[in-house]
Structures are given as C-alpha cells and as structure tokens.
Amino acid sequence: MLSDTARKLLMIMTHSANHHAHMPGLPELERLSGRMPVPIKAALQELVQENYIEWNPNMPPETAIIIEGWERPDPRFKRHESMPQDIQWGIDGGNIDYWTKY
C-alpha cells in the first residue's frame, strides 16, 4: 500500500504522461502535489521499491518510466459481489432488467 504522497505522485505522473505527453519535473511535481522536494524524492524512491516506476535517484524525475500507472488493490480487503452479474443497474439505481425482460 502506497503512502499518500507516493499515490499522489503516481497519479500526477500518469496523467502528465498520458494527457500531456511529458513527465513532470521536480518544480512541477512540487506545484501540483503541494509537497516539498525531500518528501517527493522519498515518495519516488517508494514507487521504485514497489515497482511502479523505473527511476535513477541521481537523475531528474522527468527521466522516470512508469511501469504501472495505478495502485494495486490491497489484498487485506476482499471484494465480493453482493448482486449476481446478470442483473444490470441503471445510473439512477433502477433495475434495467425489469423493463427489458418483463
């Protein structure tokens, strides 16, 4: 499970890479995350250790390569389906099957 700063940086970096076609530098990460350089570098190290990015600490952050752009699900929390998969629910919470199958 990532720390808040690492999660935020991963989201910023993924968004910048996908939507703006560049990796943000340290000043941009400071501005967008609201964090100082030391916590940013620590969070980048955390992302490297958890295999979310490839990055050399001696290089600027814009040289990082994203391996996985979203946080993995926490195995401590089990996700279970309370509804069968064949029931479809509308945006307003109504059951669409009522109108289409009866």
mmCIF file of N, CA and C in Angstrom:
data_model
loop_
_atom_site.group_PDB
_atom_site.id
_atom_site.type_symbol
_atom_site.label_atom_id
_atom_site.label_comp_id
_atom_site.label_asym_id
_atom_site.label_seq_id
_atom_site.Cartn_x
_atom_site.Cartn_y
_atom_site.Cartn_z
ATOM 1 N N MET A 1 0.845 -1.165 0.000
ATOM 2 C CA MET A 1 0.000 0.000 0.000
ATOM 3 C C MET A 1 0.896 1.235 0.000
ATOM 4 N N LEU A 2 0.601 2.148 -0.906
ATOM 5 C CA LEU A 2 1.427 3.336 -1.056
ATOM 6 C C LEU A 2 1.058 4.414 -0.042
ATOM 7 N N SER A 3 2.031 5.252 0.257
ATOM 8 C CA SER A 3 1.754 6.407 1.099
ATOM 9 C C SER A 3 0.960 7.432 0.280
ATOM 10 N N ASP A 4 0.388 8.408 0.943
ATOM 11 C CA ASP A 4 -0.415 9.415 0.249
ATOM 12 C C ASP A 4 0.404 10.182 -0.786
ATOM 13 N N THR A 5 1.630 10.556 -0.425
ATOM 14 C CA THR A 5 2.472 11.317 -1.341
ATOM 15 C C THR A 5 2.834 10.473 -2.562
ATOM 16 N N ALA A 6 3.199 9.222 -2.354
ATOM 17 C CA ALA A 6 3.557 8.343 -3.471
ATOM 18 C C ALA A 6 2.359 8.118 -4.383
ATOM 19 N N ARG A 7 1.184 7.905 -3.807
ATOM 20 C CA ARG A 7 -0.032 7.705 -4.597
ATOM 21 C C ARG A 7 -0.345 8.946 -5.427
ATOM 22 N N LYS A 8 -0.199 10.107 -4.810
ATOM 23 C CA LYS A 8 -0.478 11.360 -5.500
ATOM 24 C C LYS A 8 0.518 11.587 -6.642
ATOM 25 N N LEU A 9 1.792 11.330 -6.390
ATOM 26 C CA LEU A 9 2.799 11.496 -7.439
ATOM 27 C C LEU A 9 2.559 10.532 -8.595
ATOM 28 N N LEU A 10 2.180 9.299 -8.298
ATOM 29 C CA LEU A 10 1.901 8.328 -9.347
ATOM 30 C C LEU A 10 0.742 8.805 -10.215
ATOM 31 N N MET A 11 -0.292 9.346 -9.597
ATOM 32 C CA MET A 11 -1.426 9.869 -10.356
ATOM 33 C C MET A 11 -1.013 11.062 -11.211
ATOM 34 N N ILE A 12 -0.230 11.971 -10.653
ATOM 35 C CA ILE A 12 0.235 13.149 -11.394
ATOM 36 C C ILE A 12 1.103 12.724 -12.575
ATOM 37 N N MET A 13 2.041 11.826 -12.330
ATOM 38 C CA MET A 13 2.951 11.385 -13.388
ATOM 39 C C MET A 13 2.204 10.641 -14.491
ATOM 40 N N THR A 14 1.272 9.777 -14.124
ATOM 41 C CA THR A 14 0.496 9.038 -15.118
ATOM 42 C C THR A 14 -0.351 9.985 -15.946
ATOM 43 N N HIS A 15 -0.997 10.936 -15.290
ATOM 44 C CA HIS A 15 -1.833 11.908 -16.005
ATOM 45 C C HIS A 15 -0.989 12.745 -16.962
ATOM 46 N N SER A 16 0.150 13.238 -16.496
ATOM 47 C CA SER A 16 1.012 14.059 -17.348
ATOM 48 C C SER A 16 1.529 13.264 -18.542
ATOM 49 N N ALA A 17 1.920 12.024 -18.308
ATOM 50 C CA ALA A 17 2.448 11.203 -19.400
ATOM 51 C C ALA A 17 1.367 10.882 -20.430
ATOM 52 N N ASN A 18 0.166 10.580 -19.964
ATOM 53 C CA ASN A 18 -0.911 10.187 -20.878
ATOM 54 C C ASN A 18 -1.581 11.368 -21.567
ATOM 55 N N HIS A 19 -1.788 12.458 -20.853
ATOM 56 C CA HIS A 19 -2.560 13.571 -21.401
ATOM 57 C C HIS A 19 -1.713 14.715 -21.938
ATOM 58 N N HIS A 20 -0.506 14.873 -21.429
ATOM 59 C CA HIS A 20 0.332 15.994 -21.852
ATOM 60 C C HIS A 20 1.614 15.532 -22.537
ATOM 61 N N ALA A 21 1.800 14.228 -22.639
ATOM 62 C CA ALA A 21 2.937 13.617 -23.349
ATOM 63 C C ALA A 21 4.294 14.064 -22.822
ATOM 64 N N HIS A 22 4.393 14.303 -21.524
ATOM 65 C CA HIS A 22 5.695 14.575 -20.914
ATOM 66 C C HIS A 22 5.656 14.169 -19.446
ATOM 67 N N MET A 23 6.812 13.919 -18.911
ATOM 68 C CA MET A 23 6.933 13.575 -17.498
ATOM 69 C C MET A 23 7.260 14.859 -16.741
ATOM 70 N N PRO A 24 6.568 15.150 -15.649
ATOM 71 C CA PRO A 24 6.807 16.405 -14.926
ATOM 72 C C PRO A 24 8.160 16.426 -14.216
ATOM 73 N N GLY A 25 8.754 17.606 -14.154
ATOM 74 C CA GLY A 25 9.998 17.805 -13.422
ATOM 75 C C GLY A 25 9.718 18.079 -11.954
ATOM 76 N N LEU A 26 10.761 18.254 -11.181
ATOM 77 C CA LEU A 26 10.616 18.476 -9.739
ATOM 78 C C LEU A 26 9.804 19.739 -9.421
ATOM 79 N N PRO A 27 10.060 20.894 -10.077
ATOM 80 C CA PRO A 27 9.240 22.075 -9.768
ATOM 81 C C PRO A 27 7.750 21.858 -10.061
ATOM 82 N N GLU A 28 7.456 21.142 -11.142
ATOM 83 C CA GLU A 28 6.063 20.876 -11.475
ATOM 84 C C GLU A 28 5.433 19.902 -10.472
ATOM 85 N N LEU A 29 6.198 18.893 -10.040
ATOM 86 C CA LEU A 29 5.689 17.968 -9.019
ATOM 87 C C LEU A 29 5.435 18.699 -7.701
ATOM 88 N N GLU A 30 6.311 19.648 -7.356
ATOM 89 C CA GLU A 30 6.104 20.447 -6.144
ATOM 90 C C GLU A 30 4.808 21.240 -6.244
ATOM 91 N N ARG A 31 4.622 21.885 -7.384
ATOM 92 C CA ARG A 31 3.440 22.740 -7.565
ATOM 93 C C ARG A 31 2.155 21.913 -7.576
ATOM 94 N N LEU A 32 2.152 20.805 -8.307
ATOM 95 C CA LEU A 32 0.939 20.011 -8.451
ATOM 96 C C LEU A 32 0.599 19.197 -7.202
ATOM 97 N N SER A 33 1.623 18.752 -6.476
ATOM 98 C CA SER A 33 1.357 17.915 -5.299
ATOM 99 C C SER A 33 1.253 18.713 -4.008
ATOM 100 N N GLY A 34 1.835 19.915 -4.001
ATOM 101 C CA GLY A 34 1.842 20.693 -2.769
ATOM 102 C C GLY A 34 2.840 20.174 -1.758
ATOM 103 N N ARG A 35 3.805 19.381 -2.201
ATOM 104 C CA ARG A 35 4.809 18.798 -1.309
ATOM 105 C C ARG A 35 6.167 19.445 -1.561
ATOM 106 N N MET A 36 7.069 19.302 -0.604
ATOM 107 C CA MET A 36 8.428 19.824 -0.716
ATOM 108 C C MET A 36 9.316 18.775 -1.403
ATOM 109 N N PRO A 37 10.526 19.178 -1.859
ATOM 110 C CA PRO A 37 11.390 18.250 -2.598
ATOM 111 C C PRO A 37 11.787 16.979 -1.838
ATOM 112 N N VAL A 38 12.066 17.078 -0.542
ATOM 113 C CA VAL A 38 12.508 15.885 0.205
ATOM 114 C C VAL A 38 11.417 14.811 0.255
ATOM 115 N N PRO A 39 10.163 15.141 0.618
ATOM 116 C CA PRO A 39 9.125 14.101 0.586
ATOM 117 C C PRO A 39 8.834 13.584 -0.827
ATOM 118 N N ILE A 40 9.005 14.440 -1.832
ATOM 119 C CA ILE A 40 8.783 13.995 -3.205
ATOM 120 C C ILE A 40 9.817 12.943 -3.591
ATOM 121 N N LYS A 41 11.077 13.192 -3.271
ATOM 122 C CA LYS A 41 12.124 12.225 -3.602
ATOM 123 C C LYS A 41 11.951 10.925 -2.822
ATOM 124 N N ALA A 42 11.506 11.025 -1.577
ATOM 125 C CA ALA A 42 11.251 9.819 -0.782
ATOM 126 C C ALA A 42 10.093 9.021 -1.387
ATOM 127 N N ALA A 43 9.068 9.718 -1.839
ATOM 128 C CA ALA A 43 7.927 9.034 -2.458
ATOM 129 C C ALA A 43 8.328 8.404 -3.789
ATOM 130 N N LEU A 44 9.188 9.062 -4.551
ATOM 131 C CA LEU A 44 9.677 8.472 -5.798
ATOM 132 C C LEU A 44 10.481 7.200 -5.511
ATOM 133 N N GLN A 45 11.284 7.236 -4.455
ATOM 134 C CA GLN A 45 12.031 6.033 -4.044
ATOM 135 C C GLN A 45 11.065 4.908 -3.669
ATOM 136 N N GLU A 46 9.971 5.260 -2.975
ATOM 137 C CA GLU A 46 8.965 4.266 -2.605
ATOM 138 C C GLU A 46 8.331 3.651 -3.857
ATOM 139 N N LEU A 47 8.058 4.479 -4.856
ATOM 140 C CA LEU A 47 7.487 3.974 -6.103
ATOM 141 C C LEU A 47 8.463 3.046 -6.824
ATOM 142 N N VAL A 48 9.757 3.341 -6.735
ATOM 143 C CA VAL A 48 10.773 2.472 -7.336
ATOM 144 C C VAL A 48 10.816 1.137 -6.599
ATOM 145 N N GLN A 49 10.811 1.177 -5.273
ATOM 146 C CA GLN A 49 10.881 -0.052 -4.473
ATOM 147 C C GLN A 49 9.660 -0.943 -4.685
ATOM 148 N N GLU A 50 8.502 -0.328 -4.904
ATOM 149 C CA GLU A 50 7.267 -1.091 -5.115
ATOM 150 C C GLU A 50 7.046 -1.455 -6.583
ATOM 151 N N ASN A 51 8.019 -1.140 -7.447
ATOM 152 C CA ASN A 51 7.979 -1.455 -8.879
ATOM 153 C C ASN A 51 6.820 -0.789 -9.620
ATOM 154 N N TYR A 52 6.529 0.457 -9.276
ATOM 155 C CA TYR A 52 5.559 1.230 -10.032
ATOM 156 C C TYR A 52 6.252 2.061 -11.112
ATOM 157 N N ILE A 53 7.495 2.468 -10.855
ATOM 158 C CA ILE A 53 8.264 3.247 -11.823
ATOM 159 C C ILE A 53 9.702 2.747 -11.856
ATOM 160 N N GLU A 54 10.390 3.083 -12.946
ATOM 161 C CA GLU A 54 11.839 2.897 -13.029
ATOM 162 C C GLU A 54 12.433 4.293 -13.003
ATOM 163 N N TRP A 55 13.382 4.516 -12.087
ATOM 164 C CA TRP A 55 13.960 5.845 -11.949
ATOM 165 C C TRP A 55 15.280 5.738 -11.205
ATOM 166 N N ASN A 56 16.283 6.450 -11.696
ATOM 167 C CA ASN A 56 17.577 6.524 -11.043
ATOM 168 C C ASN A 56 17.579 7.765 -10.147
ATOM 169 N N PRO A 57 17.815 7.627 -8.841
ATOM 170 C CA PRO A 57 17.777 8.776 -7.930
ATOM 171 C C PRO A 57 18.784 9.876 -8.275
ATOM 172 N N ASN A 58 19.803 9.549 -9.060
ATOM 173 C CA ASN A 58 20.785 10.560 -9.451
ATOM 174 C C ASN A 58 20.334 11.374 -10.663
ATOM 175 N N MET A 59 19.196 11.011 -11.235
ATOM 176 C CA MET A 59 18.673 11.695 -12.417
ATOM 177 C C MET A 59 17.440 12.507 -12.024
ATOM 178 N N PRO A 60 17.044 13.477 -12.842
ATOM 179 C CA PRO A 60 15.834 14.250 -12.533
ATOM 180 C C PRO A 60 14.573 13.379 -12.666
ATOM 181 N N PRO A 61 13.487 13.764 -11.992
ATOM 182 C CA PRO A 61 12.257 12.951 -12.020
ATOM 183 C C PRO A 61 11.654 12.781 -13.416
ATOM 184 N N GLU A 62 11.924 13.722 -14.330
ATOM 185 C CA GLU A 62 11.322 13.582 -15.661
ATOM 186 C C GLU A 62 11.910 12.427 -16.468
ATOM 187 N N THR A 63 12.961 11.783 -15.950
ATOM 188 C CA THR A 63 13.525 10.612 -16.628
ATOM 189 C C THR A 63 12.872 9.311 -16.165
ATOM 190 N N ALA A 64 11.926 9.390 -15.246
ATOM 191 C CA ALA A 64 11.254 8.194 -14.728
ATOM 192 C C ALA A 64 10.404 7.548 -15.817
ATOM 193 N N ILE A 65 10.269 6.243 -15.726
ATOM 194 C CA ILE A 65 9.438 5.471 -16.645
ATOM 195 C C ILE A 65 8.365 4.778 -15.813
ATOM 196 N N ILE A 66 7.127 4.967 -16.184
ATOM 197 C CA ILE A 66 6.018 4.365 -15.448
ATOM 198 C C ILE A 66 5.861 2.908 -15.881
ATOM 199 N N ILE A 67 5.867 2.018 -14.906
ATOM 200 C CA ILE A 67 5.650 0.596 -15.166
ATOM 201 C C ILE A 67 4.171 0.274 -14.976
ATOM 202 N N GLU A 68 3.612 0.754 -13.885
ATOM 203 C CA GLU A 68 2.208 0.514 -13.559
ATOM 204 C C GLU A 68 1.616 1.832 -13.084
ATOM 205 N N GLY A 69 0.604 2.331 -13.768
ATOM 206 C CA GLY A 69 0.097 3.669 -13.514
ATOM 207 C C GLY A 69 -1.057 3.770 -12.540
ATOM 208 N N TRP A 70 -1.356 2.729 -11.807
ATOM 209 C CA TRP A 70 -2.420 2.781 -10.818
ATOM 210 C C TRP A 70 -2.035 1.904 -9.638
ATOM 211 N N GLU A 71 -2.602 2.194 -8.501
ATOM 212 C CA GLU A 71 -2.262 1.431 -7.299
ATOM 213 C C GLU A 71 -2.925 0.059 -7.341
ATOM 214 N N ARG A 72 -2.187 -0.937 -6.920
ATOM 215 C CA ARG A 72 -2.715 -2.301 -6.875
ATOM 216 C C ARG A 72 -3.735 -2.428 -5.746
ATOM 217 N N PRO A 73 -4.724 -3.298 -5.904
ATOM 218 C CA PRO A 73 -5.689 -3.490 -4.813
ATOM 219 C C PRO A 73 -5.020 -4.087 -3.582
ATOM 220 N N ASP A 74 -5.470 -3.667 -2.426
ATOM 221 C CA ASP A 74 -4.916 -4.156 -1.169
ATOM 222 C C ASP A 74 -5.504 -5.538 -0.881
ATOM 223 N N PRO A 75 -4.673 -6.569 -0.741
ATOM 224 C CA PRO A 75 -5.200 -7.926 -0.521
ATOM 225 C C PRO A 75 -5.889 -8.099 0.833
ATOM 226 N N ARG A 76 -5.696 -7.155 1.748
ATOM 227 C CA ARG A 76 -6.354 -7.272 3.048
ATOM 228 C C ARG A 76 -7.848 -7.051 2.947
ATOM 229 N N PHE A 77 -8.278 -6.345 1.913
ATOM 230 C CA PHE A 77 -9.696 -6.057 1.743
ATOM 231 C C PHE A 77 -10.251 -6.917 0.624
ATOM 232 N N LYS A 78 -11.187 -7.767 0.980
ATOM 233 C CA LYS A 78 -11.781 -8.657 -0.008
ATOM 234 C C LYS A 78 -12.945 -7.944 -0.676
ATOM 235 N N ARG A 79 -12.994 -8.087 -1.980
ATOM 236 C CA ARG A 79 -14.107 -7.523 -2.737
ATOM 237 C C ARG A 79 -15.035 -8.671 -3.083
ATOM 238 N N HIS A 80 -16.258 -8.535 -2.741
ATOM 239 C CA HIS A 80 -17.218 -9.574 -3.072
ATOM 240 C C HIS A 80 -18.418 -8.938 -3.763
ATOM 241 N N GLU A 81 -19.019 -9.711 -4.603
ATOM 242 C CA GLU A 81 -20.184 -9.244 -5.339
ATOM 243 C C GLU A 81 -21.422 -9.613 -4.533
ATOM 244 N N SER A 82 -22.236 -8.634 -4.214
ATOM 245 C CA SER A 82 -23.463 -8.903 -3.478
ATOM 246 C C SER A 82 -24.623 -9.161 -4.429
ATOM 247 N N MET A 83 -24.465 -8.779 -5.694
ATOM 248 C CA MET A 83 -25.513 -8.981 -6.689
ATOM 249 C C MET A 83 -25.014 -9.948 -7.758
ATOM 250 N N PRO A 84 -25.889 -10.741 -8.302
ATOM 251 C CA PRO A 84 -25.477 -11.586 -9.425
ATOM 252 C C PRO A 84 -25.036 -10.721 -10.596
ATOM 253 N N GLN A 85 -24.138 -11.257 -11.412
ATOM 254 C CA GLN A 85 -23.591 -10.489 -12.529
ATOM 255 C C GLN A 85 -24.625 -10.210 -13.611
ATOM 256 N N ASP A 86 -25.679 -11.015 -13.713
ATOM 257 C CA ASP A 86 -26.624 -10.826 -14.808
ATOM 258 C C ASP A 86 -27.625 -9.699 -14.560
ATOM 259 N N ILE A 87 -27.665 -9.148 -13.351
ATOM 260 C CA ILE A 87 -28.547 -8.017 -13.075
ATOM 261 C C ILE A 87 -27.815 -6.731 -13.416
ATOM 262 N N GLN A 88 -28.458 -5.876 -14.202
ATOM 263 C CA GLN A 88 -27.859 -4.601 -14.578
ATOM 264 C C GLN A 88 -28.615 -3.486 -13.869
ATOM 265 N N TRP A 89 -27.860 -2.539 -13.374
ATOM 266 C CA TRP A 89 -28.456 -1.417 -12.670
ATOM 267 C C TRP A 89 -28.230 -0.145 -13.458
ATOM 268 N N GLY A 90 -29.233 0.702 -13.483
ATOM 269 C CA GLY A 90 -29.144 1.967 -14.203
ATOM 270 C C GLY A 90 -28.397 3.008 -13.401
ATOM 271 N N ILE A 91 -28.185 4.154 -14.012
ATOM 272 C CA ILE A 91 -27.473 5.250 -13.357
ATOM 273 C C ILE A 91 -28.209 5.707 -12.108
ATOM 274 N N ASP A 92 -29.558 5.720 -12.178
ATOM 275 C CA ASP A 92 -30.342 6.176 -11.032
ATOM 276 C C ASP A 92 -30.556 5.087 -9.989
ATOM 277 N N GLY A 93 -29.964 3.905 -10.194
ATOM 278 C CA GLY A 93 -30.101 2.814 -9.242
ATOM 279 C C GLY A 93 -31.249 1.885 -9.565
ATOM 280 N N GLY A 94 -31.988 2.183 -10.626
ATOM 281 C CA GLY A 94 -33.105 1.332 -11.012
ATOM 282 C C GLY A 94 -32.630 0.084 -11.726
ATOM 283 N N ASN A 95 -33.427 -0.964 -11.659
ATOM 284 C CA ASN A 95 -33.084 -2.223 -12.279
ATOM 285 C C ASN A 95 -33.553 -2.193 -13.726
ATOM 286 N N ILE A 96 -32.633 -2.211 -14.669
ATOM 287 C CA ILE A 96 -32.954 -2.158 -16.088
ATOM 288 C C ILE A 96 -33.656 -3.441 -16.528
ATOM 289 N N ASP A 97 -33.296 -4.564 -15.912
ATOM 290 C CA ASP A 97 -33.898 -5.843 -16.290
ATOM 291 C C ASP A 97 -35.419 -5.831 -16.126
ATOM 292 N N TYR A 98 -35.938 -5.069 -15.210
ATOM 293 C CA TYR A 98 -37.388 -5.009 -15.016
ATOM 294 C C TYR A 98 -38.067 -4.541 -16.293
ATOM 295 N N TRP A 99 -37.470 -3.596 -16.978
ATOM 296 C CA TRP A 99 -38.076 -3.017 -18.179
ATOM 297 C C TRP A 99 -37.754 -3.815 -19.435
ATOM 298 N N THR A 100 -36.663 -4.567 -19.436
ATOM 299 C CA THR A 100 -36.268 -5.265 -20.657
ATOM 300 C C THR A 100 -36.645 -6.724 -20.683
ATOM 301 N N LYS A 101 -36.880 -7.369 -19.540
ATOM 302 C CA LYS A 101 -37.170 -8.808 -19.513
ATOM 303 C C LYS A 101 -38.612 -9.132 -19.192
ATOM 304 N N TYR A 102 -39.427 -8.160 -18.764
ATOM 305 C CA TYR A 102 -40.804 -8.461 -18.374
ATOM 306 C C TYR A 102 -41.781 -7.729 -19.232
#
